[in-house]
CSV table of C-alpha atoms in Angstrom, one decimal:
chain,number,residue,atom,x,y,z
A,1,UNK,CA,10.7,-0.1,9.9
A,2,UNK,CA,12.7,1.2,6.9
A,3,UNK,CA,10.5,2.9,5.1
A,4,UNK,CA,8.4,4.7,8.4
A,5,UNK,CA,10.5,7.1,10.3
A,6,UNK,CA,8.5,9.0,12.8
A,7,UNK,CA,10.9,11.8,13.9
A,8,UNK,CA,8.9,12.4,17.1
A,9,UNK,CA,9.3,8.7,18.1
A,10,UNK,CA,12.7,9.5,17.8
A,11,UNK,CA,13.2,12.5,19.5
A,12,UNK,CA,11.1,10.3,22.6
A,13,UNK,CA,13.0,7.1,22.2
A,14,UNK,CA,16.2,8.7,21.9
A,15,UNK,CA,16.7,10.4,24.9
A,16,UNK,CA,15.5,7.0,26.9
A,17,UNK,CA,17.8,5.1,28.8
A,18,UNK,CA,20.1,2.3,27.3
A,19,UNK,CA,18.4,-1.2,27.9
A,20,UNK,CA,20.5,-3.1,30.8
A,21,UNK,CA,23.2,-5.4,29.4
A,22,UNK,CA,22.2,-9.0,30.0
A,23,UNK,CA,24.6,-11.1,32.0
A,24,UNK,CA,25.0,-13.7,29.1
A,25,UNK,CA,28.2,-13.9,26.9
A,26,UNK,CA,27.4,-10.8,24.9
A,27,UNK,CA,29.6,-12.1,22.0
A,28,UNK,CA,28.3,-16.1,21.8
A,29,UNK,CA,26.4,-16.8,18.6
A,30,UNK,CA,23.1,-17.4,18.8
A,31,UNK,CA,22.5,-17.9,15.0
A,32,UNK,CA,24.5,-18.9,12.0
A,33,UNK,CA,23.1,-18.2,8.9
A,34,UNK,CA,25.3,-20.0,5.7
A,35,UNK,CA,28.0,-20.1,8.5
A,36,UNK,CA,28.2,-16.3,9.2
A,37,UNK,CA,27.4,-15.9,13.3
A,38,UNK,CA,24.9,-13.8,14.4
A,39,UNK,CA,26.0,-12.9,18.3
A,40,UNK,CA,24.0,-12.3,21.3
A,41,UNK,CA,25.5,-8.4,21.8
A,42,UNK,CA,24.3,-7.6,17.4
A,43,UNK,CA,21.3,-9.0,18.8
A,44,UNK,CA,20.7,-6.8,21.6
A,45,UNK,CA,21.8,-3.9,19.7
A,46,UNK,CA,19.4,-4.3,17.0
A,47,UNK,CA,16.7,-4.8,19.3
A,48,UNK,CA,17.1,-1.4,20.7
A,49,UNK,CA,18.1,0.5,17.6
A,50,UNK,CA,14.1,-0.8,16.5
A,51,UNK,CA,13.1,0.3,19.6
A,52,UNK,CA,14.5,3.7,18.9
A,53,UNK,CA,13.0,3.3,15.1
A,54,UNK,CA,9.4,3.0,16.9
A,55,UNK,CA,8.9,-0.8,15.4
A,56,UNK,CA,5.9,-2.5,16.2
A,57,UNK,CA,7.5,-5.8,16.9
A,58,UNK,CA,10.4,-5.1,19.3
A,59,UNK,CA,11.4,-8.7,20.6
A,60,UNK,CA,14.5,-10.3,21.1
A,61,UNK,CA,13.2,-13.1,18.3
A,62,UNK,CA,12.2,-10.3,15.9
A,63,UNK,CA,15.7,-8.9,15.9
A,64,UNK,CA,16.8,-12.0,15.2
A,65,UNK,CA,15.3,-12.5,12.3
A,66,UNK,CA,15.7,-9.1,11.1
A,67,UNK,CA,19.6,-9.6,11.5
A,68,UNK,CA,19.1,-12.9,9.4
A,69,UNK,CA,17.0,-11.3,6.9
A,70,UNK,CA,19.8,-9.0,6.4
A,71,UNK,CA,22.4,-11.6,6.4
A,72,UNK,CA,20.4,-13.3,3.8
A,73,UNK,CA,20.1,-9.7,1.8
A,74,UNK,CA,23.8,-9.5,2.2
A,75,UNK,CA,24.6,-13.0,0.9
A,76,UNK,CA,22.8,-12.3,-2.1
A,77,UNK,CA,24.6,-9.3,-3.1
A,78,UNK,CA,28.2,-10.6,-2.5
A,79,UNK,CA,27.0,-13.9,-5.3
A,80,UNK,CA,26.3,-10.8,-7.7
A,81,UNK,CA,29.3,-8.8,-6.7
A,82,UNK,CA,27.6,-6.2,-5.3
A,83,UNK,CA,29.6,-4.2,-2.5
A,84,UNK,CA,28.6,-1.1,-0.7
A,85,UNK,CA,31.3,1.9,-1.4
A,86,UNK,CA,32.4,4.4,1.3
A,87,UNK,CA,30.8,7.3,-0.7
A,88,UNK,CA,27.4,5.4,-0.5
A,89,UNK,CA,27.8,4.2,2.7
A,90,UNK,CA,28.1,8.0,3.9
A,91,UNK,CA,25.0,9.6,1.7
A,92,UNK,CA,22.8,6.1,3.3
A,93,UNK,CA,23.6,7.2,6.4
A,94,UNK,CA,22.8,10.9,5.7
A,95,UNK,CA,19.6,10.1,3.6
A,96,UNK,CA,18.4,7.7,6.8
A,97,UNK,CA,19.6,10.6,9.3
A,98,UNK,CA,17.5,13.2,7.5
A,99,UNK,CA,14.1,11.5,8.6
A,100,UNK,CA,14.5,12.5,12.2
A,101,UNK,CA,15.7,16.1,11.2
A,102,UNK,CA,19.5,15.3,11.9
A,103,UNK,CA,22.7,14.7,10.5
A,104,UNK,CA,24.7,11.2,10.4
A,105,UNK,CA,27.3,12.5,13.0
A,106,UNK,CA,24.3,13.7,15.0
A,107,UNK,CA,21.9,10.8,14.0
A,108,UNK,CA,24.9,8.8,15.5
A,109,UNK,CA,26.1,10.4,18.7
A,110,UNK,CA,22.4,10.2,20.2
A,111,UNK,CA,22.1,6.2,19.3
A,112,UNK,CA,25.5,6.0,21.2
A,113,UNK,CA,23.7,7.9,24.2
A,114,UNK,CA,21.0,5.4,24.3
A,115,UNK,CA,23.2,2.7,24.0
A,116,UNK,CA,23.6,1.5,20.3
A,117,UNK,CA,27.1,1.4,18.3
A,118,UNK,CA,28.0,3.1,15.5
A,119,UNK,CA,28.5,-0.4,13.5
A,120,UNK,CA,24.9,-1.3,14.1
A,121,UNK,CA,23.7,1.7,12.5
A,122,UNK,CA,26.2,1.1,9.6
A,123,UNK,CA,25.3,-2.5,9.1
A,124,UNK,CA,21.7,-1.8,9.1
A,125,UNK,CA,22.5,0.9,6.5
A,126,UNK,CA,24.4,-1.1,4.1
A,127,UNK,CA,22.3,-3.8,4.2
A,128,UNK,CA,19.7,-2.0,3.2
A,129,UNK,CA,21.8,-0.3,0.3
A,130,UNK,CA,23.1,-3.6,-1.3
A,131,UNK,CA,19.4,-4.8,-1.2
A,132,UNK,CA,18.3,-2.4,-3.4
A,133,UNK,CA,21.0,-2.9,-5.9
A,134,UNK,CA,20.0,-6.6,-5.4
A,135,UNK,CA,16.5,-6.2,-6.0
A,136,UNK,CA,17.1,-3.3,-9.3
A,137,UNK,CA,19.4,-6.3,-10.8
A,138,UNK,CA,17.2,-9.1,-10.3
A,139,UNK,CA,13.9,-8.0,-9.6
A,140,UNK,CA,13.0,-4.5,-11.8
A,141,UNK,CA,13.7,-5.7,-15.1
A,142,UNK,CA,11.2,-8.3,-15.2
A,143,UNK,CA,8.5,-6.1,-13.5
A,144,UNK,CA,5.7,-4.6,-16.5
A,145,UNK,CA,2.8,-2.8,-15.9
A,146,UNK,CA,0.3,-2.9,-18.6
A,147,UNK,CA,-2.2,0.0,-19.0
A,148,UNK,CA,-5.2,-3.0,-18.7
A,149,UNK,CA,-3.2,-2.8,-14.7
A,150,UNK,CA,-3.6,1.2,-14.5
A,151,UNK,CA,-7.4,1.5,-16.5
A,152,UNK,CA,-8.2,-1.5,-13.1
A,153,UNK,CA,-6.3,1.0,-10.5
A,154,UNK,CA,-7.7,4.0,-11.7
A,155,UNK,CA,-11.4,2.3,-11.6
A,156,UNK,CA,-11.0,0.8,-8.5
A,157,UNK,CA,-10.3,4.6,-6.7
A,158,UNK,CA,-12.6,5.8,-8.7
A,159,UNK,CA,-15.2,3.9,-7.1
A,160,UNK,CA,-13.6,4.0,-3.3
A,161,UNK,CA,-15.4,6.8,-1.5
A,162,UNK,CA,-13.3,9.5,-0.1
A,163,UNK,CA,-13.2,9.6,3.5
A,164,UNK,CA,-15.0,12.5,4.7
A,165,UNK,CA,-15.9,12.0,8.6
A,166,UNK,CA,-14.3,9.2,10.9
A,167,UNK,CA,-15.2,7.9,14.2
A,168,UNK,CA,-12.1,7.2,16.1
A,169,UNK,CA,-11.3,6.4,19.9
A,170,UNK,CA,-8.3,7.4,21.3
A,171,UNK,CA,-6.4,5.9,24.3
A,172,UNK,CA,-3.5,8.8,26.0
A,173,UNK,CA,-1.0,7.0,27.8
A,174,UNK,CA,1.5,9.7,30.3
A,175,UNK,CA,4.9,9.5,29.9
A,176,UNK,CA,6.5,11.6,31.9
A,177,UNK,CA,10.5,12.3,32.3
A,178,UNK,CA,12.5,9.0,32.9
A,179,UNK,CA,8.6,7.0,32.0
A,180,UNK,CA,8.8,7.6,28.1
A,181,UNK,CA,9.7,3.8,27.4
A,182,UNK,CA,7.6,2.1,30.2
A,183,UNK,CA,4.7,4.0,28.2
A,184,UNK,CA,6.1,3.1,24.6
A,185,UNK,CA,6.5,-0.8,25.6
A,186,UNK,CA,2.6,-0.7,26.7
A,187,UNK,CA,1.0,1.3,23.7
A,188,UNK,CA,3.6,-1.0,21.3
A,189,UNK,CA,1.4,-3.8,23.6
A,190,UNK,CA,-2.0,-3.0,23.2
A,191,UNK,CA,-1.1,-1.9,19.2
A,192,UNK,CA,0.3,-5.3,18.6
A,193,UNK,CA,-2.8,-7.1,20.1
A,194,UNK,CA,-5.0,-6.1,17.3
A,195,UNK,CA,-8.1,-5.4,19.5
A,196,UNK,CA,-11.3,-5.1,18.4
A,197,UNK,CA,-12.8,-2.0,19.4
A,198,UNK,CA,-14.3,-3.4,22.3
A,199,UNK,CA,-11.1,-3.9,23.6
A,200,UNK,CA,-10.0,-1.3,22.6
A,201,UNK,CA,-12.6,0.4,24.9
A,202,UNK,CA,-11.3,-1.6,27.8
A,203,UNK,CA,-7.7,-0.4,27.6
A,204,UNK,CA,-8.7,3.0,26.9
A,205,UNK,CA,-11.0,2.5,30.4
A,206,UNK,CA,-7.4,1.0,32.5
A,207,UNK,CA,-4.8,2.8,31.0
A,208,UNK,CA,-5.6,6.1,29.4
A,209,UNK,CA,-5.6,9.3,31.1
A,210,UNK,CA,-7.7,11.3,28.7
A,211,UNK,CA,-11.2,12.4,29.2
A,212,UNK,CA,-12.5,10.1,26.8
A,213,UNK,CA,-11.3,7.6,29.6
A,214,UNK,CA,-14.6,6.7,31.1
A,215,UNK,CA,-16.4,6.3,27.8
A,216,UNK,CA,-14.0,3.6,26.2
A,217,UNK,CA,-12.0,6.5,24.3
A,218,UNK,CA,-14.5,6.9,22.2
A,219,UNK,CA,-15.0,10.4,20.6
A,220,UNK,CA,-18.2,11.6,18.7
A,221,UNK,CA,-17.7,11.7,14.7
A,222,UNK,CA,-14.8,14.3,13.4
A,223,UNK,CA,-14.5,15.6,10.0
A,224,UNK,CA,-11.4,14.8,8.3
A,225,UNK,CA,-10.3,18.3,7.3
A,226,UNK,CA,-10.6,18.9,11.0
A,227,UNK,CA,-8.0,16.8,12.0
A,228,UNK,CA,-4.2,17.6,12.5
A,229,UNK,CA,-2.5,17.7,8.8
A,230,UNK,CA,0.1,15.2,10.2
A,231,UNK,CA,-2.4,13.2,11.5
A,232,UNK,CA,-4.6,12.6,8.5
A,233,UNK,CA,-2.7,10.4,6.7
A,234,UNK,CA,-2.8,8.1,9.6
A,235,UNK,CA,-6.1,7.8,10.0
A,236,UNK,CA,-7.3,7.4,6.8
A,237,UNK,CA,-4.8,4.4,5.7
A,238,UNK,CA,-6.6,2.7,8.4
A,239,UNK,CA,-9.7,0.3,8.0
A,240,UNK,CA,-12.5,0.1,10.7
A,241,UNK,CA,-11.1,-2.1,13.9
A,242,UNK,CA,-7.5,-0.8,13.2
A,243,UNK,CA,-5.2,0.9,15.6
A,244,UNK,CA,-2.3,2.6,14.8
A,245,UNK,CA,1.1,2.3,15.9
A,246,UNK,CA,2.0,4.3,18.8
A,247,UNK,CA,2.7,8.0,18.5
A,248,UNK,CA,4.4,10.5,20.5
A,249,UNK,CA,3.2,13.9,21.7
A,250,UNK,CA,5.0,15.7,24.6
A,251,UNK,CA,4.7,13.7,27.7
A,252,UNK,CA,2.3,11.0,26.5
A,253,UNK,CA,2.0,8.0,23.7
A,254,UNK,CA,-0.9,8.4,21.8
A,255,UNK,CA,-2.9,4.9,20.1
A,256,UNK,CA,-6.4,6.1,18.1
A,257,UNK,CA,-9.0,3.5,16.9
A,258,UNK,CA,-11.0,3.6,13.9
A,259,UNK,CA,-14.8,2.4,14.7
A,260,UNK,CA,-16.1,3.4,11.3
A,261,UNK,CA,-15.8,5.7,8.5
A,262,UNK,CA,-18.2,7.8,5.9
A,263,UNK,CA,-17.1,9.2,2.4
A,264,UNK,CA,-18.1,10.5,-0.5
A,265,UNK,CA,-17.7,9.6,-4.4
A,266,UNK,CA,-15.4,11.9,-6.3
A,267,UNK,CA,-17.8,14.1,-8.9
A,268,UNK,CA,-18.8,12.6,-11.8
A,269,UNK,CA,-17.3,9.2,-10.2
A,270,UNK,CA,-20.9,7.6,-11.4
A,271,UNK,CA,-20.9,8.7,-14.9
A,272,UNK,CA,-20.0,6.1,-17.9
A,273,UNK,CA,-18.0,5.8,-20.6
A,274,UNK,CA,-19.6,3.1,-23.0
A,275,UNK,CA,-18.0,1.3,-25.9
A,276,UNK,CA,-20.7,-0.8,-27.7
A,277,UNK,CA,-21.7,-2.5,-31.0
A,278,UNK,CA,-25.2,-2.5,-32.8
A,279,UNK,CA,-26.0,-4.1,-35.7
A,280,UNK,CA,-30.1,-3.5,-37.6
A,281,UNK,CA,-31.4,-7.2,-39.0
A,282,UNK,CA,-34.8,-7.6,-40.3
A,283,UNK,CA,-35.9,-10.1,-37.4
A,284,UNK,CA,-35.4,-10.7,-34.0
A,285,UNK,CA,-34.8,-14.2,-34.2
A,286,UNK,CA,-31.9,-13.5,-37.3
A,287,UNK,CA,-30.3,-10.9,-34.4
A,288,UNK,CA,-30.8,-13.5,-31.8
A,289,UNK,CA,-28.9,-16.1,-33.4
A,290,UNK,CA,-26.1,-14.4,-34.6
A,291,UNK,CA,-25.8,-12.9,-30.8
A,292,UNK,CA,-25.7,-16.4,-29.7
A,293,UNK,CA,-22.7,-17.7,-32.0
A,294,UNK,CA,-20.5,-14.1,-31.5
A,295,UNK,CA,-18.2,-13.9,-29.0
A,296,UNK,CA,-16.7,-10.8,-29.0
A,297,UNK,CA,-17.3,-7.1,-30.4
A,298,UNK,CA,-14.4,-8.2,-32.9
A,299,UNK,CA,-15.7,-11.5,-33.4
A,300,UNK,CA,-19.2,-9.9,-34.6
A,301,UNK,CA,-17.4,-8.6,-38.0
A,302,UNK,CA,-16.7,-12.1,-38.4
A,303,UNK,CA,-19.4,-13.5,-37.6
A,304,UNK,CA,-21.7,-11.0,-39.3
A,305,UNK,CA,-20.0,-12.1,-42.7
A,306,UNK,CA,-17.9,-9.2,-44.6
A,307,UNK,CA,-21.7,-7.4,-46.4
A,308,UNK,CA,-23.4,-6.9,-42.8
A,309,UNK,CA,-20.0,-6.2,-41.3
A,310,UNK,CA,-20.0,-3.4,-43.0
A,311,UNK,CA,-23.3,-2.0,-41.6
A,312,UNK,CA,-22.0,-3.0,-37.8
A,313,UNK,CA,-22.0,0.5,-36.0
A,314,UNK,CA,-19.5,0.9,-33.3
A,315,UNK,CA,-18.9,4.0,-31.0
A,316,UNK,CA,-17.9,5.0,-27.5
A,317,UNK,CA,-20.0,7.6,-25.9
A,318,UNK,CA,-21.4,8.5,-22.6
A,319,UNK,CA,-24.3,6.6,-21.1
A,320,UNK,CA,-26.2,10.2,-21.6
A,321,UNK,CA,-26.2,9.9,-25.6
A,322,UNK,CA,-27.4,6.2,-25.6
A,323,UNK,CA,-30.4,5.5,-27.2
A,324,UNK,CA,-32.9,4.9,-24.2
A,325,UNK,CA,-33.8,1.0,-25.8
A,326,UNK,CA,-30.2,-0.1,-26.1
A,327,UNK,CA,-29.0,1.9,-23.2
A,328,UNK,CA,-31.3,-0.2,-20.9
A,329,UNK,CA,-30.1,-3.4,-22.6
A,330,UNK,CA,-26.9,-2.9,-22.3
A,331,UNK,CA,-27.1,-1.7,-18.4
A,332,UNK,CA,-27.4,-5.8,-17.5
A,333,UNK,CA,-24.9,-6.9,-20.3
A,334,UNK,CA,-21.2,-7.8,-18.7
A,335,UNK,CA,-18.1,-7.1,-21.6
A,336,UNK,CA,-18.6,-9.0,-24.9
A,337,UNK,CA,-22.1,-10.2,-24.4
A,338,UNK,CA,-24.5,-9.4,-27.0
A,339,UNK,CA,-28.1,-8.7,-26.6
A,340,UNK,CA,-31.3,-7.9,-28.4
A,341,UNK,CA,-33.5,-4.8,-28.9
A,342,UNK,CA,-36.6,-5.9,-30.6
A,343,UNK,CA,-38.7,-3.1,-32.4
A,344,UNK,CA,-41.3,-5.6,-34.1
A,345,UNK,CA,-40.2,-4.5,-37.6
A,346,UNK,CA,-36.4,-5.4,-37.1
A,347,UNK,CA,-34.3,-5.6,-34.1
A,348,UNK,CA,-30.7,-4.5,-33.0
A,349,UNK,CA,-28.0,-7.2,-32.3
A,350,UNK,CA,-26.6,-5.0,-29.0
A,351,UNK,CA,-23.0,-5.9,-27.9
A,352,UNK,CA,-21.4,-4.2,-24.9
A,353,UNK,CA,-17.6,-4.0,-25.9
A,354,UNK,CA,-16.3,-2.6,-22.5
A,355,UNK,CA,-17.8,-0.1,-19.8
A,356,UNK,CA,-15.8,2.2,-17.5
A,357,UNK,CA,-15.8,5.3,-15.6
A,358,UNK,CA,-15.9,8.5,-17.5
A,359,UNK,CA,-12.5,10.1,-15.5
A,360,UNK,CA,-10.9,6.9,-16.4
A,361,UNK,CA,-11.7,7.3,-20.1
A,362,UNK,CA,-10.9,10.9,-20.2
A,363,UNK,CA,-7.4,10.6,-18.3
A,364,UNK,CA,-6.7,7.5,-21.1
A,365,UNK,CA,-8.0,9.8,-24.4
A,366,UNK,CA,-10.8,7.9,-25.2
A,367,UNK,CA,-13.2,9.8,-25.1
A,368,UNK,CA,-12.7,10.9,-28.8
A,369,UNK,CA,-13.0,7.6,-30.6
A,370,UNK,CA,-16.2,8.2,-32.2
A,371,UNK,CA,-16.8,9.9,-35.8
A,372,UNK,CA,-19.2,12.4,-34.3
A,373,UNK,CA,-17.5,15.8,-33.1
A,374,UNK,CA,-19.4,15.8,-29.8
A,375,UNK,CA,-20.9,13.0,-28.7
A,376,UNK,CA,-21.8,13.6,-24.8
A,377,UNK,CA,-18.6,12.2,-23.0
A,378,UNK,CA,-17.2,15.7,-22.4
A,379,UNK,CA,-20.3,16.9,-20.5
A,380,UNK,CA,-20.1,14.0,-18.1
A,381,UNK,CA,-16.6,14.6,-16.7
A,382,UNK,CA,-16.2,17.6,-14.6
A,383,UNK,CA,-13.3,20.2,-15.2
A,384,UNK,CA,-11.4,19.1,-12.6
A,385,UNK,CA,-9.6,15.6,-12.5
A,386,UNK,CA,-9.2,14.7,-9.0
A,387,UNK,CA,-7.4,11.6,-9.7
A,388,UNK,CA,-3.8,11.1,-9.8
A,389,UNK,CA,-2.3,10.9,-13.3
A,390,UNK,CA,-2.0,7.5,-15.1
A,391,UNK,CA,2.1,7.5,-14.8
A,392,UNK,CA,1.6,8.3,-10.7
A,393,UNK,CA,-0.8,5.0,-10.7
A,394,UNK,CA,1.4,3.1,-12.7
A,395,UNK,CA,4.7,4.0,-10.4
A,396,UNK,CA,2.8,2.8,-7.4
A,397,UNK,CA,1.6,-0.5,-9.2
A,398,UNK,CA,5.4,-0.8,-9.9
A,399,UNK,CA,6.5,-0.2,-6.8
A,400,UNK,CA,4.0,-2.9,-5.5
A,401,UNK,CA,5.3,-5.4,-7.8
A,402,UNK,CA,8.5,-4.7,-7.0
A,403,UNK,CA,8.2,-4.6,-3.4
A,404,UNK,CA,6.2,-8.0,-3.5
A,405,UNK,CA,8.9,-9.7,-5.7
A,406,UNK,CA,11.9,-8.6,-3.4
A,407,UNK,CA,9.5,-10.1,-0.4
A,408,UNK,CA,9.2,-13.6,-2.6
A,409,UNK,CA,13.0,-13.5,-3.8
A,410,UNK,CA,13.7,-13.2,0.1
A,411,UNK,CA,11.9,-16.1,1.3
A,412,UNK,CA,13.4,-17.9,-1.0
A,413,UNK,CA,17.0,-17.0,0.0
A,414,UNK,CA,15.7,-18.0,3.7
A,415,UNK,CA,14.4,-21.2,1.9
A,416,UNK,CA,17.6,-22.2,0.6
A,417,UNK,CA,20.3,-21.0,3.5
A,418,UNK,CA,21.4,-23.1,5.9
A,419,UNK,CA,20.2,-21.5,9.4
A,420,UNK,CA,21.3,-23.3,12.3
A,421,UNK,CA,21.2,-22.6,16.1
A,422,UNK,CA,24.4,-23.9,18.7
């Protein structure tokens, strides 16, 4: 909820009706949390302000807790003396404003027309802001990324397809004037179910009013680049038997399905950078032994004693200018096991020191770590480097981290406060 802002979930939920005021005391507590009171009325306002935020989870129990999460987030940065200033206050409110295309005063004055208070808005804000400062104090300087991290990113969306074609279903619930909420409480519904896409199909079949109706929602298979730019994103962050959250077009709320999914590997995604020892002894059974007492490719200098250490021949070059003997042997090797290549009138101790994909070795400048002036690794990546660069990768494995440890140093806040119910 605070980091997705649709502005067209806005624009519908906005203009909806206040929810009815319930009959209760509006201002009893219904939840302490280290003795501060959460009431019944902050409560109710919360609940629709995520309603208005298009939040999956819209319950009276998940305001709740999202009131106490930020009581908790609160807490925290009063025991570091951490208080939000006017001045930031202000540009919070701006900077949150600006993801539905308003102002703060505008952002505001339509929350009050569908029924939520200034101070909710404010307190949602500033908790929010004192978090941050929270988690930069406590949480960022202990985060590190280490390139061994960004080498494993970069390798693993290397070899992740890209999407090319989806299958998707698509369920089109109306929502005509006065109706825009009645349709956002039932596509938040069937979104929240997680339904497979035979239920999916089902819904699709009772409550859409698309075409695709009588055939589950299902549509036939649809390039990506032929989908709505806005929309792209959306489906592709989706696995096959995900929906997404609702979305709002004019006069309807709008779920999609994802069945299944083709893609294609980046070029040159299959090619190999290999870094790998090989040592010539005079027997087989002299390389074999050695392999069996060497444990790594810096070990084998060791273990080869400091006269055949000498003669070790180390280099990292594409799979293409591999001898075709040692590049078979090494194919079924894992990192740091040795082999041996046995030509009858001596053999090669073989030793696979590490293996990844070309892009990955050209974005990290190894491809120039042999002696030779061209040894094959240029040919195997292409000219253009579809991959992000190593500092974007190690931003979003930072960000990860950092999201992950404020998640943990929250729980343990929640762990250690003193919630109680009248």
């Amino acid at each position: 909820m605070r980091h997705f802002l649709s502005s067209l979930a806005l624009a519908a939920a906005l203009t909806a009706a206040p929810a009815p005021i319930l009959a209760q005391n509006p201002f009893e507590p219904v939840v302490y949390v280290n003795n501060a009171a959460i009431t019944r009325y902050e409560v109710g306002q919360r609940q629709r302000f995520m309603q208005i935020l298009g939040a999956p989870n819209t319950t009276e129990a998940e305001a709740q807790k999202a009131l106490v999460d930020d009581r908790l987030r609160s807490f925290a940065a009063r025991q570091l003396g951490i208080v939000p200033t006017e001045e930031g206050l202000q540009n919070g409110l701006e900077e949150f404003a600006s993801r539905a295309g308003l102002s703060a005063a505008e952002f505001t004055a339509a929350l009050e027309r569908a029924g939520v208070e200034p101070q909710a808005y404010r307190d949602f804000v500033a908790a929010g802001l004192v978090w941050r400062s929270v988690i930069r104090e406590r949480v960022v300087p202990r985060i590190k990324v280490s390139d061994a991290e960004v080498d494993q990113e970069l390798r693993k969306q290397v070899e992740t397809p890209i999407l090319s074609r989806v299958l998707i279903s698509e369920l089109i619930i109306p929502a005509p004037p006065g109706q825009e909420q009645q349709a956002m409480n039932l596509a938040r519904q069937i979104a929240g179910s997680n339904l497979s896409s035979d239920q999916f199909e089902a819904a699709a079949r009772q409550y859409s009013a698309a075409e695709s109706a009588r055939a589950g929602g299902r549509l036939a298979w649809v390039n990506i680049d032929n989908l709505p730019p806005a929309l792209r994103p959306i489906i592709t962050a989706l696995q096959p038997g995900q929906t997404t959250q609702p979305l709002t077009v004019e006069g309807a709320v709008v779920l999609f399905h994802l069945r299944d999914s083709q893609g294609t590997l980046r070029p040159g995604a299959t090619e190999q950078v290999i870094d790998y020892a090989v040592l010539r002894l005079a027997t087989a059974a002299e390389a074999a032994t050695l392999a069996a007492r060497t444990r790594s490719c810096d070990d084998l200098y060791v273990q080869a004693g400091p006269q055949a250490a000498a003669q070790v021949q180390r280099q990292t070059v594409s799979q293409g200018a591999i001898p075709t003997l040692v590049a078979q042997r090494l194919a079924v090797m894992d990192r740091d096991e040795a082999g041996v290549v046995d030509y009858g009138n001596g053999a090669d101790l073989v030793m696979l020191c590490s293996r990844q994909p070309a892009l990955v070795a050209e974005m990290a400048n190894d491809v120039a770590t042999t002696a030779l002036p061209d040894d094959g690794v240029e040919a195997a990546v292409p000219g253009a480097n579809p991959l992000p660069t190593r500092d974007a990768v190690r931003d979003e494995i930072f960000n990860r981290k950092a999201n992950a440890a404020a998640e943990a140093y929250l729980a343990e806040l929640r762990a250690d406060a003193v919630i109680r119910r009248p």
